[in-house]
Short mmCIF file of C-alpha atoms and ligand atoms in Angstrom, two decimals:
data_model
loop_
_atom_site.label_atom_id
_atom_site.label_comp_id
_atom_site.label_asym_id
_atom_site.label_seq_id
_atom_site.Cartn_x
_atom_site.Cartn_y
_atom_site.Cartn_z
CA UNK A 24 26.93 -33.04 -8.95
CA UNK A 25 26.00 -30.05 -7.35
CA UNK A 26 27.23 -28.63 -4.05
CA UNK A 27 24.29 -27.58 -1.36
CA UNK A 28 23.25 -26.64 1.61
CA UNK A 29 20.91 -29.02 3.88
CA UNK A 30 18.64 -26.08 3.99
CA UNK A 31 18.38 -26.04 0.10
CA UNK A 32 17.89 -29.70 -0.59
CA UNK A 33 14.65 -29.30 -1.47
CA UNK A 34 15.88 -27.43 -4.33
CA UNK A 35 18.24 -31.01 -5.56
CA UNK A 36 15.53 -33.95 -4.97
CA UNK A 37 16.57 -37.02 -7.37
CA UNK A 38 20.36 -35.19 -7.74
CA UNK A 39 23.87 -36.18 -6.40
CA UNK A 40 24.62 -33.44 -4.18
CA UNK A 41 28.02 -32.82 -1.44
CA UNK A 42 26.99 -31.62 1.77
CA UNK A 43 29.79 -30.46 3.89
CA UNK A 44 29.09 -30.51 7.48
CA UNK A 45 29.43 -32.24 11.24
CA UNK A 46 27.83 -36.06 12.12
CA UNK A 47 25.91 -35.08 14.95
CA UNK A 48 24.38 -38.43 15.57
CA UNK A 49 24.78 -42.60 14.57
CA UNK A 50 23.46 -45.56 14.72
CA UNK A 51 23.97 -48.52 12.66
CA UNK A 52 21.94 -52.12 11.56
CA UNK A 53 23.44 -54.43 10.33
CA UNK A 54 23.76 -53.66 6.41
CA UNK A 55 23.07 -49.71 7.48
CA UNK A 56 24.44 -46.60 9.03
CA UNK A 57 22.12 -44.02 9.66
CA UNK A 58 23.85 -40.87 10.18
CA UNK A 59 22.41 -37.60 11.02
CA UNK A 60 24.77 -34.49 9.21
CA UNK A 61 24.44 -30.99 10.37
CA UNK A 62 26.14 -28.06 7.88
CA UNK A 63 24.89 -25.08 10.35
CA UNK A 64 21.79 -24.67 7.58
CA UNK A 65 20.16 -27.57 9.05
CA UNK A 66 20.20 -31.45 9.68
CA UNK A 67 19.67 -34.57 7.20
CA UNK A 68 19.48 -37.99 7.52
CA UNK A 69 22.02 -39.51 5.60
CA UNK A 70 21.58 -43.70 4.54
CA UNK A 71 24.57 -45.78 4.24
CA UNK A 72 23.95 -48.72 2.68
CA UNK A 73 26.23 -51.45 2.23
CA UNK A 74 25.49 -51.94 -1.21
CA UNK A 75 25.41 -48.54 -2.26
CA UNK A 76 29.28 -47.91 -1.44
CA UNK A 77 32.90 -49.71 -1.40
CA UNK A 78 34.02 -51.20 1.04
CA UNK A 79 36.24 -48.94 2.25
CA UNK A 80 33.45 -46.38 2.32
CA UNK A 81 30.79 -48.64 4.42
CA UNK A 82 34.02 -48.95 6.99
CA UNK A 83 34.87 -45.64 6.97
CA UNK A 84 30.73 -44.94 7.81
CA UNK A 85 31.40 -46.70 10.66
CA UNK A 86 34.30 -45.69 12.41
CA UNK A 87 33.83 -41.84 11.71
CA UNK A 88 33.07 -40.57 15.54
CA UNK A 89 30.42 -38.03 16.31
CA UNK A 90 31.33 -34.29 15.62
CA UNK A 91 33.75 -35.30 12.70
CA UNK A 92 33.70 -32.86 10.19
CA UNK A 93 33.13 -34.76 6.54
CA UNK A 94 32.06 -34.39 3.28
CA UNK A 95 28.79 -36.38 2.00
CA UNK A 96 28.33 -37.09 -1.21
CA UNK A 97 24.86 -38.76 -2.56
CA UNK A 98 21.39 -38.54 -3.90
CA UNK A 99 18.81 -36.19 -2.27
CA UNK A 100 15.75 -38.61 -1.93
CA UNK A 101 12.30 -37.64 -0.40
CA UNK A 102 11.21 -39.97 2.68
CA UNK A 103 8.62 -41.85 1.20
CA UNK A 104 6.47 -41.57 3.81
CA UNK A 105 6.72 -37.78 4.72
CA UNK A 106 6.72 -35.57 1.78
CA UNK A 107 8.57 -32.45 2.31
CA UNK A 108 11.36 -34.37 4.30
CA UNK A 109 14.78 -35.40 2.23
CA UNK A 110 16.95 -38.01 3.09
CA UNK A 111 20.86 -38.86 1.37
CA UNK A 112 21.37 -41.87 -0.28
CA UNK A 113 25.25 -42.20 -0.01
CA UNK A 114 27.43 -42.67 -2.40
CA UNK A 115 30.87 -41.52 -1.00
CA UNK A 116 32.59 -40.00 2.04
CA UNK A 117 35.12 -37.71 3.29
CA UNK A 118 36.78 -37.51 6.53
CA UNK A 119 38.01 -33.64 7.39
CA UNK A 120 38.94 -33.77 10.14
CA UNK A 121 38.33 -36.21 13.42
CA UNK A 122 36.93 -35.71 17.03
CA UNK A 123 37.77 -38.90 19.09
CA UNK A 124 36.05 -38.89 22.45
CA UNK A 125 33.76 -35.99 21.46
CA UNK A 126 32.95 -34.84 25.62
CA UNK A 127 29.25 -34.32 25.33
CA UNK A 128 26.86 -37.43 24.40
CA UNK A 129 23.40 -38.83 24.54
CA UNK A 130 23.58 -39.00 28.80
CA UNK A 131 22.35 -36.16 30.88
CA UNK A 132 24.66 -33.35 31.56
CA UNK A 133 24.66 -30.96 34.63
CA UNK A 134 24.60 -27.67 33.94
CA UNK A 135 28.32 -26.66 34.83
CA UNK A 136 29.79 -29.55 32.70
CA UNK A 137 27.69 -27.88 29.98
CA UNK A 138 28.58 -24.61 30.48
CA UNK A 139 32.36 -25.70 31.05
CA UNK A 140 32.20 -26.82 27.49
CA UNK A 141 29.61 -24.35 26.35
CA UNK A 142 32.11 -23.94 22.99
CA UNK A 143 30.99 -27.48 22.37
CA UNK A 144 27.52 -27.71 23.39
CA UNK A 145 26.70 -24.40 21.26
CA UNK A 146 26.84 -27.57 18.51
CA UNK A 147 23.82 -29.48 20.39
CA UNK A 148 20.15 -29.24 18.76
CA UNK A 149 18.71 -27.26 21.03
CA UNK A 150 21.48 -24.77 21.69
CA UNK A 151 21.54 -24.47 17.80
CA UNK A 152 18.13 -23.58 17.58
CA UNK A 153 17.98 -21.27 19.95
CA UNK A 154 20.88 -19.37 18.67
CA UNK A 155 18.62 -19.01 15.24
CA UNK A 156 15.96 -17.51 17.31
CA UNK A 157 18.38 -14.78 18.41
CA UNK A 158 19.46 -13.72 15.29
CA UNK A 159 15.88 -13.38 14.03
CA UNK A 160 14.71 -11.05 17.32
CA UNK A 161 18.06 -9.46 16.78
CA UNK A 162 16.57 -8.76 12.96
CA UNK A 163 13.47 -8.25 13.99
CA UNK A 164 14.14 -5.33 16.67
CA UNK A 165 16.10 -3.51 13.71
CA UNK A 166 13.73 -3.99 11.04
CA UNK A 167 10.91 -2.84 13.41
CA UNK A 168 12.77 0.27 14.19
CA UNK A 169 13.84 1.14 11.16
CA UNK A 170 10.14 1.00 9.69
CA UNK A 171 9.56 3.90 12.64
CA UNK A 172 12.05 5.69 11.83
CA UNK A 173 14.55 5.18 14.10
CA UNK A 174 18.35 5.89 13.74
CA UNK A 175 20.89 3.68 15.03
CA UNK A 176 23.48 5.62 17.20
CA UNK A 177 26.16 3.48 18.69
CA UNK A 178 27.23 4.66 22.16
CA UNK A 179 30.09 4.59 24.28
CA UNK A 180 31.04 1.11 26.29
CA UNK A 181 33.61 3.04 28.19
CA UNK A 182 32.05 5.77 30.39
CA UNK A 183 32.42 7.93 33.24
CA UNK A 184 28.93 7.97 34.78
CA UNK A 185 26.77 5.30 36.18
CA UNK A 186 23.42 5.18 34.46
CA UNK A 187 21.37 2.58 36.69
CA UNK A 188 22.96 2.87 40.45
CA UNK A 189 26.16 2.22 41.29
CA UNK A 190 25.89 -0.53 43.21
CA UNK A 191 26.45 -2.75 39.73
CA UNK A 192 29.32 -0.72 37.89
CA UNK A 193 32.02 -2.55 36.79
CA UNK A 194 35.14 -0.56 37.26
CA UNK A 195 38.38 -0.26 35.39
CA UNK A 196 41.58 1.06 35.18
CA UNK A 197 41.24 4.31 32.39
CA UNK A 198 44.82 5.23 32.40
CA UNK A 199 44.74 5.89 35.84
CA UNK A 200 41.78 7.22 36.49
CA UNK A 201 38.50 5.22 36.91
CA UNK A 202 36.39 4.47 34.45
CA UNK A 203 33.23 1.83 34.20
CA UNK A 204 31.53 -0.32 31.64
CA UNK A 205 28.51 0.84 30.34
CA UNK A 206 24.66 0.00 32.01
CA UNK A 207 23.29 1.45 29.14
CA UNK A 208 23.68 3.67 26.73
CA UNK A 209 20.47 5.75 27.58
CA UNK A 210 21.96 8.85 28.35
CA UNK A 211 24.08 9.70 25.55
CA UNK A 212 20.78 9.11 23.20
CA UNK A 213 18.92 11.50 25.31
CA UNK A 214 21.87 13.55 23.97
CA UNK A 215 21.21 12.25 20.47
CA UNK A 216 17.57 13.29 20.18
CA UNK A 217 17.73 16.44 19.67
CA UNK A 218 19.78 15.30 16.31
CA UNK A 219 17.72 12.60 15.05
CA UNK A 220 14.34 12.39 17.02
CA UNK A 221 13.80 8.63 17.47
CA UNK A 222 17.25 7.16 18.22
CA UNK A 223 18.37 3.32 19.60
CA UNK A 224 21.54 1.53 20.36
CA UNK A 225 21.84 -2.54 20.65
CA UNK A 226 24.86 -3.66 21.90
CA UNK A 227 26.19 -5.61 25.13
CA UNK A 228 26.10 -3.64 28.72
CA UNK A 229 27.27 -4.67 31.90
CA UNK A 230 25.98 -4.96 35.17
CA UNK A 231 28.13 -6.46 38.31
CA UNK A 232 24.62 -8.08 39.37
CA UNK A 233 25.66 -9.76 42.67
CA UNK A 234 22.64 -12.18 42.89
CA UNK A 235 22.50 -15.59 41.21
CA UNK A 236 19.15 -15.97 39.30
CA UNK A 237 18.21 -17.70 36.35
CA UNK A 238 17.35 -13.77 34.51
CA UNK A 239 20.28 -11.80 35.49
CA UNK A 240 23.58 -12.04 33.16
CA UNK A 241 26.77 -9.54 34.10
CA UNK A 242 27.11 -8.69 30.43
CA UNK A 243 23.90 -8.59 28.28
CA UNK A 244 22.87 -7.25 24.98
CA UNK A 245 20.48 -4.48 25.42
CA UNK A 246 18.49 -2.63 22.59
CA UNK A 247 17.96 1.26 23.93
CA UNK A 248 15.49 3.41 22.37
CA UNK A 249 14.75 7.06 23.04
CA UNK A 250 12.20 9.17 21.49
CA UNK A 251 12.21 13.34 21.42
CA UNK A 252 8.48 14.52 22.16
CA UNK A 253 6.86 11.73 23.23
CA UNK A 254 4.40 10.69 26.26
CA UNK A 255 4.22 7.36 28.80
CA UNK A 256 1.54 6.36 26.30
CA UNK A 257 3.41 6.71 22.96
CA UNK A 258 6.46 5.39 24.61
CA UNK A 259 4.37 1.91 25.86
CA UNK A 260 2.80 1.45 22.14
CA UNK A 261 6.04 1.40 20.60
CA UNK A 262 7.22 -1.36 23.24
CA UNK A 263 4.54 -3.47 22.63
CA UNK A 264 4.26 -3.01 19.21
CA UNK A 265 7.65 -4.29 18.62
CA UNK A 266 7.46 -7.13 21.20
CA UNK A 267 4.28 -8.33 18.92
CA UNK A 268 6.30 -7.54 15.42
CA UNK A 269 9.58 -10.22 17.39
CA UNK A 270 7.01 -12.58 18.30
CA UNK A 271 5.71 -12.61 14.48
CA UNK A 272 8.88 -12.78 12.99
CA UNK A 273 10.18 -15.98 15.30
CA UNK A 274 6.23 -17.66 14.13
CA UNK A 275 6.96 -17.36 10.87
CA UNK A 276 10.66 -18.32 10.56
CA UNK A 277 11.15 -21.13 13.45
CA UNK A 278 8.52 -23.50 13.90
CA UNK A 279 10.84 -26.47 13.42
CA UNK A 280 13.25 -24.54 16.05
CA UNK A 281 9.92 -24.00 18.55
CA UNK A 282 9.45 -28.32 17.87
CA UNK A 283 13.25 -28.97 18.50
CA UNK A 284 13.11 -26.57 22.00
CA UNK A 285 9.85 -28.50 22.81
CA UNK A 286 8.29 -24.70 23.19
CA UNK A 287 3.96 -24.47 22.82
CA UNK A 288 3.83 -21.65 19.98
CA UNK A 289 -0.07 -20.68 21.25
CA UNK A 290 0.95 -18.33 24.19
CA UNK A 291 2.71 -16.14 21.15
CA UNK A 292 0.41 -16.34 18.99
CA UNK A 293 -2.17 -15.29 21.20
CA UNK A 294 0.17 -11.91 21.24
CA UNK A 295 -1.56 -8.56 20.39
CA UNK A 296 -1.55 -5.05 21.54
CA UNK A 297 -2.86 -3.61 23.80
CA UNK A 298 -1.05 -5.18 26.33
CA UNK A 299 -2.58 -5.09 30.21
CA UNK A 300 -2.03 -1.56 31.86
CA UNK A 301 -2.01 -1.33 35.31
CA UNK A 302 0.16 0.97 38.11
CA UNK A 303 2.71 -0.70 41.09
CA UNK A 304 -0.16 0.00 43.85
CA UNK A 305 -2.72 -1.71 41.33
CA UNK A 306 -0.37 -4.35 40.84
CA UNK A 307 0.85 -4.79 44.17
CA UNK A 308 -2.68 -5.35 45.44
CA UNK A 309 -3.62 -7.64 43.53
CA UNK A 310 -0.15 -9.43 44.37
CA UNK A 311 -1.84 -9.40 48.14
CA UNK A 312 -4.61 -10.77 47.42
CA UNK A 313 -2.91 -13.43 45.57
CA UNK A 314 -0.88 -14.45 48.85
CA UNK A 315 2.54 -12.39 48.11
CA UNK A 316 3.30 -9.93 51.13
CA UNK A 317 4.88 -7.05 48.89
CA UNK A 318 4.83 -4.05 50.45
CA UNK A 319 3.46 -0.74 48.05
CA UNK A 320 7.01 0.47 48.62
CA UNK A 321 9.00 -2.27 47.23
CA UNK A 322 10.29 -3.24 44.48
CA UNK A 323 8.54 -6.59 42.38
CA UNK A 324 10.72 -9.96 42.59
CA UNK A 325 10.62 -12.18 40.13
CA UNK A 326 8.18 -14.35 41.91
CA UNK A 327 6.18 -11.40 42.10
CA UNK A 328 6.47 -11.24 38.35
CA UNK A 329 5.44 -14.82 37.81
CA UNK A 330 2.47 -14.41 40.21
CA UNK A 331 1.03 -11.31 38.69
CA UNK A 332 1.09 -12.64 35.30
CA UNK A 333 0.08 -16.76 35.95
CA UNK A 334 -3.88 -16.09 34.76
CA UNK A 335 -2.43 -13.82 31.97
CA UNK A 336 -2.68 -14.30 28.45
CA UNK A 337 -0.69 -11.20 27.89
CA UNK A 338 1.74 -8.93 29.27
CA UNK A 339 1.54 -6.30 31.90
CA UNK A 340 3.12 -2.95 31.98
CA UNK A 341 3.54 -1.73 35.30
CA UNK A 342 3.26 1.72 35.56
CA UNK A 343 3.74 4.74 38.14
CA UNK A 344 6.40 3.49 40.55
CA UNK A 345 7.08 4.80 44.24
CA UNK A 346 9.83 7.59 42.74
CA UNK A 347 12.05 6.52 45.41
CA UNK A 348 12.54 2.92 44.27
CA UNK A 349 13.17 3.80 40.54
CA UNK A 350 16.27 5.83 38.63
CA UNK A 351 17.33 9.69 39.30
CA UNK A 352 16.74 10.20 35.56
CA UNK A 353 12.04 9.30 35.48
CA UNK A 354 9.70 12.01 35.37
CA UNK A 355 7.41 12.30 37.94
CA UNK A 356 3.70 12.74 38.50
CA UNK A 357 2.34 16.07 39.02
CA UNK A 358 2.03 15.13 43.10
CA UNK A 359 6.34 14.39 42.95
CA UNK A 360 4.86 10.87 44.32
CA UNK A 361 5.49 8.41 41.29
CA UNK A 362 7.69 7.66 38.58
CA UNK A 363 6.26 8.05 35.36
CA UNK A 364 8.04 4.76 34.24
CA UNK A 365 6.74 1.08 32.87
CA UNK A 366 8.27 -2.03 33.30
CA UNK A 367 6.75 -4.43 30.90
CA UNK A 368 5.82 -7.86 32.37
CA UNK A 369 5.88 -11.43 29.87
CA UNK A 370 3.60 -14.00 30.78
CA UNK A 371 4.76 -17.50 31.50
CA UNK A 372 7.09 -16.41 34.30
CA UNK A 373 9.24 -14.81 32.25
CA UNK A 374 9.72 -11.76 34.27
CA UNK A 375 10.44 -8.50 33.16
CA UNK A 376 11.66 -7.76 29.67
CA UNK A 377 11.55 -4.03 29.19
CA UNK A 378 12.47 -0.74 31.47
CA UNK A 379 11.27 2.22 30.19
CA UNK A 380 9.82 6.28 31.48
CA UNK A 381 9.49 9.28 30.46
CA UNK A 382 12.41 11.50 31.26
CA UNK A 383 13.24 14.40 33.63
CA UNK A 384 13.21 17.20 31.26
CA UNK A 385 13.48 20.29 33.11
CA UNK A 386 17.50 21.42 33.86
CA UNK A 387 16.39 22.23 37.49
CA UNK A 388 14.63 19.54 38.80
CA UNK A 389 17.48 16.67 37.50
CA UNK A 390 20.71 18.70 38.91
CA UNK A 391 18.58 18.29 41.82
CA UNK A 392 18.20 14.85 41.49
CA UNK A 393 21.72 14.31 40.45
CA UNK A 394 22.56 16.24 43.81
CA UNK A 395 19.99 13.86 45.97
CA UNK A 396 21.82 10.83 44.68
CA UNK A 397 25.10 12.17 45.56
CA UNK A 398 26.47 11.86 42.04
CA UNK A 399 29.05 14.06 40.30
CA UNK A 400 27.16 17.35 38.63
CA UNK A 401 30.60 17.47 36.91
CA UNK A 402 30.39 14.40 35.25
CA UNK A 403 26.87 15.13 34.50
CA UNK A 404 27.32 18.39 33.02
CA UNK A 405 26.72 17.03 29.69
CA UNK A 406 23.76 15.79 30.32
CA UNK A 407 22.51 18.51 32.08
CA UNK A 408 22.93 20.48 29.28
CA UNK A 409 20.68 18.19 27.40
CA UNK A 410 17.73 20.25 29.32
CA UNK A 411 19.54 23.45 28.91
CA UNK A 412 19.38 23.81 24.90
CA UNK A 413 16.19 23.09 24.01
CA UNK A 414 15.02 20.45 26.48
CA UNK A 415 11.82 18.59 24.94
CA UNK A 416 9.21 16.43 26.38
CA UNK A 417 10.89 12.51 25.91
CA UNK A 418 11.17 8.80 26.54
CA UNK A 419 12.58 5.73 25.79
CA UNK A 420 13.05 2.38 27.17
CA UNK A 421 15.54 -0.76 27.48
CA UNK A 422 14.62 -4.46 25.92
CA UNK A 423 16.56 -6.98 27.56
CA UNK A 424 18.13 -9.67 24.67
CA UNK A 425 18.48 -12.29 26.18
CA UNK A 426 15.50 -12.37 28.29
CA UNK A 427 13.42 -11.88 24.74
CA UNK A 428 14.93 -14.83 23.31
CA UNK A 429 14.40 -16.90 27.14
CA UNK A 430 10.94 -16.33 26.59
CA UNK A 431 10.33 -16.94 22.75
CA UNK A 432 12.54 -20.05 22.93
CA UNK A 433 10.40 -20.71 26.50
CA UNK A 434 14.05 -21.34 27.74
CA UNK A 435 13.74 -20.98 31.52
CA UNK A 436 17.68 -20.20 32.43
CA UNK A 437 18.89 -17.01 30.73
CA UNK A 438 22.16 -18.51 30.15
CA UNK A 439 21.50 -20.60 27.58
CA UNK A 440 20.30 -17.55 25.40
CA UNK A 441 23.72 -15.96 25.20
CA UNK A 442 26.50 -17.68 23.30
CA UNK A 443 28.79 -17.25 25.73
CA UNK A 444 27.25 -16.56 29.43
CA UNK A 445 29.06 -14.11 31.34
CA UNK A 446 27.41 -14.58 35.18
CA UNK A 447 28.59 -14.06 39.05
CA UNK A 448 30.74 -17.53 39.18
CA UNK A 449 31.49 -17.96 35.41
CA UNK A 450 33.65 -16.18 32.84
CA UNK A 451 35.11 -19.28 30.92
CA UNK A 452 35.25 -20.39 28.46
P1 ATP B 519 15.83 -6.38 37.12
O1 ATP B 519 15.00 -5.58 38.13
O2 ATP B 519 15.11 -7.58 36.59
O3 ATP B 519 17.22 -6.66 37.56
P2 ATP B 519 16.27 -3.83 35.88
O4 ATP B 519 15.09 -3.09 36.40
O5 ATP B 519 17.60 -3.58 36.50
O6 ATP B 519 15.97 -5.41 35.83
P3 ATP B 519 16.48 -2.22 33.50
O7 ATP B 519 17.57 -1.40 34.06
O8 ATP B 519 15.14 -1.61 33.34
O9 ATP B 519 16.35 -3.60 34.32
O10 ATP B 519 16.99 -2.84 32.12
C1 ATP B 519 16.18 -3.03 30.97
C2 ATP B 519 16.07 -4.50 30.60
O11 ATP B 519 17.34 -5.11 30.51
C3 ATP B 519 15.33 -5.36 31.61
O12 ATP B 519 13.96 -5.24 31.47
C4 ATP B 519 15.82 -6.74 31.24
O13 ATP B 519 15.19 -7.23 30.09
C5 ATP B 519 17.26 -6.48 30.88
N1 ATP B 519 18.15 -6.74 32.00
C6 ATP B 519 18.40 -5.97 33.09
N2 ATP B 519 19.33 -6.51 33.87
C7 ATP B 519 19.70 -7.68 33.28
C8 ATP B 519 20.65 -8.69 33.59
N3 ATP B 519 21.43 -8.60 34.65
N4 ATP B 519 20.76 -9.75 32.76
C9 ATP B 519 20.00 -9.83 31.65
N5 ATP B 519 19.10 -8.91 31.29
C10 ATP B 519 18.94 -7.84 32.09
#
């Protein structure tokens, strides 16, 4: 007998094998109980037939409630009728350890009894395989920037400057003197450049985002980058580059996952760069003719978004934004009109994914800046002296986790992308 993982039981047809997992589903006929075992690999079918087992066992197959933890022991058959798929014949069973009255069944759940037990739920298909999908755009966003030559440079969480307004800081108590937790960790790799050239950071920021919608989270995971001599142009063919390698890697490692989340694969495959270039006034007319009322000052919404990109079949960067509506930090155009910034559009309504520009570079211009927006040149010194010793030509931009995963997994609410969802009216569990 030979101890295995669901996801290896190819490897064990016509063997006894022990899986060790959860029964995440039941039903029984008569002589039968068909079980369904998850082990966190993957799920099985597992037969109980009366015949097959003792007494005690067959019993035991029946009373055993859903998320019991147990240990299966039987032989790995392949369905007869669809090769490639493995069923257990059981011989004998284990019960580790009970769940009576397991909270969350077959019926429909509202959202906040879902997310009140989210540290159950994370245990449901769905939520399961969208968790996989994570960790492989997680992967995939390091192994993509490792192959370019990026270095990974973890930055501070704890800092004394806002980096993206501070309307959204989250404040706290730094032995006695205010502090906040980070927006993103942009800054100090502008510092880290002019060490290593092509830097990034991935790691959770936090942003006291006031309005409910289904893409904003108050603590995110964010993957920086930040590139020393580089243009708008450079900077956008990295971005899409990568979003093509994450939508390659989740093709060829989740197709079951993309069945279980019901999600059409085509729109991703269809992924290639270039991607579709246009500027905010090019964007925002065409927004008018479609019937939104944007004004070429503002700012897109997320209907916007979903407008722009409806007859799509791939994403939009929007470049060269009214410099007033966008960060102190952004180049601008020769004219001092626009921002020479991107924000990168997915189709499908999934809104924006990326933030990027090219930076201020000269020392003048952003204390100037840093003035206008009435932050502290002392806290800023640092930075500042980024331009001062060797300033260079650079850019970088932000990639949103969690909205990545949202649109891979074609999950409309952000919150079930994060394992734990941190939003306006919800901290717990
Ligand atoms: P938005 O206008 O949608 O609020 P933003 O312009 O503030 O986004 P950036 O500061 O450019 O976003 O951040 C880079 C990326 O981080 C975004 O493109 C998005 O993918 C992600 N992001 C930003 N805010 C949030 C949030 N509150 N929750 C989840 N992801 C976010």
């Amino acid at each position: 007998m030979s101890k295995t993982t669901i996801s290896q039981i190819h490897d064990h047809k016509d063997q006894e094998v022990t899986l060790k997992g959860w029964l995440s589903n039941k039903r029984s006929s008569g002589k039968l109980h068909f079980w369904e075992l998850r082990d966190g690999s993957g799920f099985i079918q597992c037969i109980i037939y009366q015949d097959n087992v003792s007494a005690d066992v067959f019993e035991l197959g029946n009373k055993i409630t859903l998320e019991s933890s147990v240990e299966v022991t039987g032989m790995v058959a392949e369905h007869p009728k669809k090769p490639g798929n493995f069923e257990l014949q059981v011989k004998n069973l284990v019960l580790v350890g009970d769940s009576p009255d397991y909270p969350i069944g077959k019926k429909e759940h509202g959202p906040d009894f879902l997310l009140d037990h989210r540290h159950l739920w994370l245990r449901s298909k769905k939520q399961w395989a969208i968790q996989r999908i994570r960790n492989t755009v997680i992967n995939a966003i390091f192994e993509y920037l490792n192959n370019e030559g990026f270095i990974k440079i973890d930055t501070p969480i704890i800092t004394p400057n806002a980096c993206e307004g501070t309307t959204t800081l989250f404040e706290i108590d730094y032995f006695d003197n205010p502090a906040y937790l980070t927006q993103s960790g942009q800054l100090y790799l502008e510092a880290a450049i002019a060490a290593h050239g092509r830097v990034f950071d991935f790691g959770p920021v936090f942003r006291a985002e006031k309005s409910k919608t289904r893409r904003h989270l108050t603590e995110f995971w964010m993957m920086d980058a930040e590139m020393a001599f580089c243009t708008l142009e450079e900077n956008l063919e990295i971005q899409e580059n990568l979003i093509c390698h994450i939508a390659k890697k989740v093709l060829e490692k989740h197709r079951g996952d993309l069945e279980i989340l019901e999600r059409d694969p085509a729109p991703l495959e269809k992924l290639k760069a270039p991607f579709i270039h246009m500027t905010h006034s090019e964007a925002v007319a065409e927004l008018n003719k479609k019937g939104s009322d944007i004004k070429i000052t503002e700012d897109l919404g997320g209907d916007d978004e979903t407008l722009l990109t409806e007859d799509k079949d791939l994403p939009v960067f929007i470049t060269h934004w009214p410099k007033d509506i966008k960060s102190f930090y952004m180049k601008r155009d020769e004219n001092d009109k626009y921002a020479l910034c991107a924000d990168l559009i997915a189709i499908e309504g999934f809104g924006e994914i990326i933030g990027g520009s090219q930076r201020e570079d000269d020392y003048d211009e952003l204390l100037k800046r840093i003035k206008e927006h009435k932050l502290s040149v002392e806290d800023f010194q640092w930075y500042l002296d980024t331009r001062k010793y060797g300033s260079t030509p650079h850019g970088g931009f932000g990639i949103g986790l969690e909205r990545t995963v949202g649109w891979m997994c074609g999950t409309k609410h952000i919150r079930e992308t994060i394992p734990f969802p941190r939003m306006l009216n919800r901290m717990r569990p």
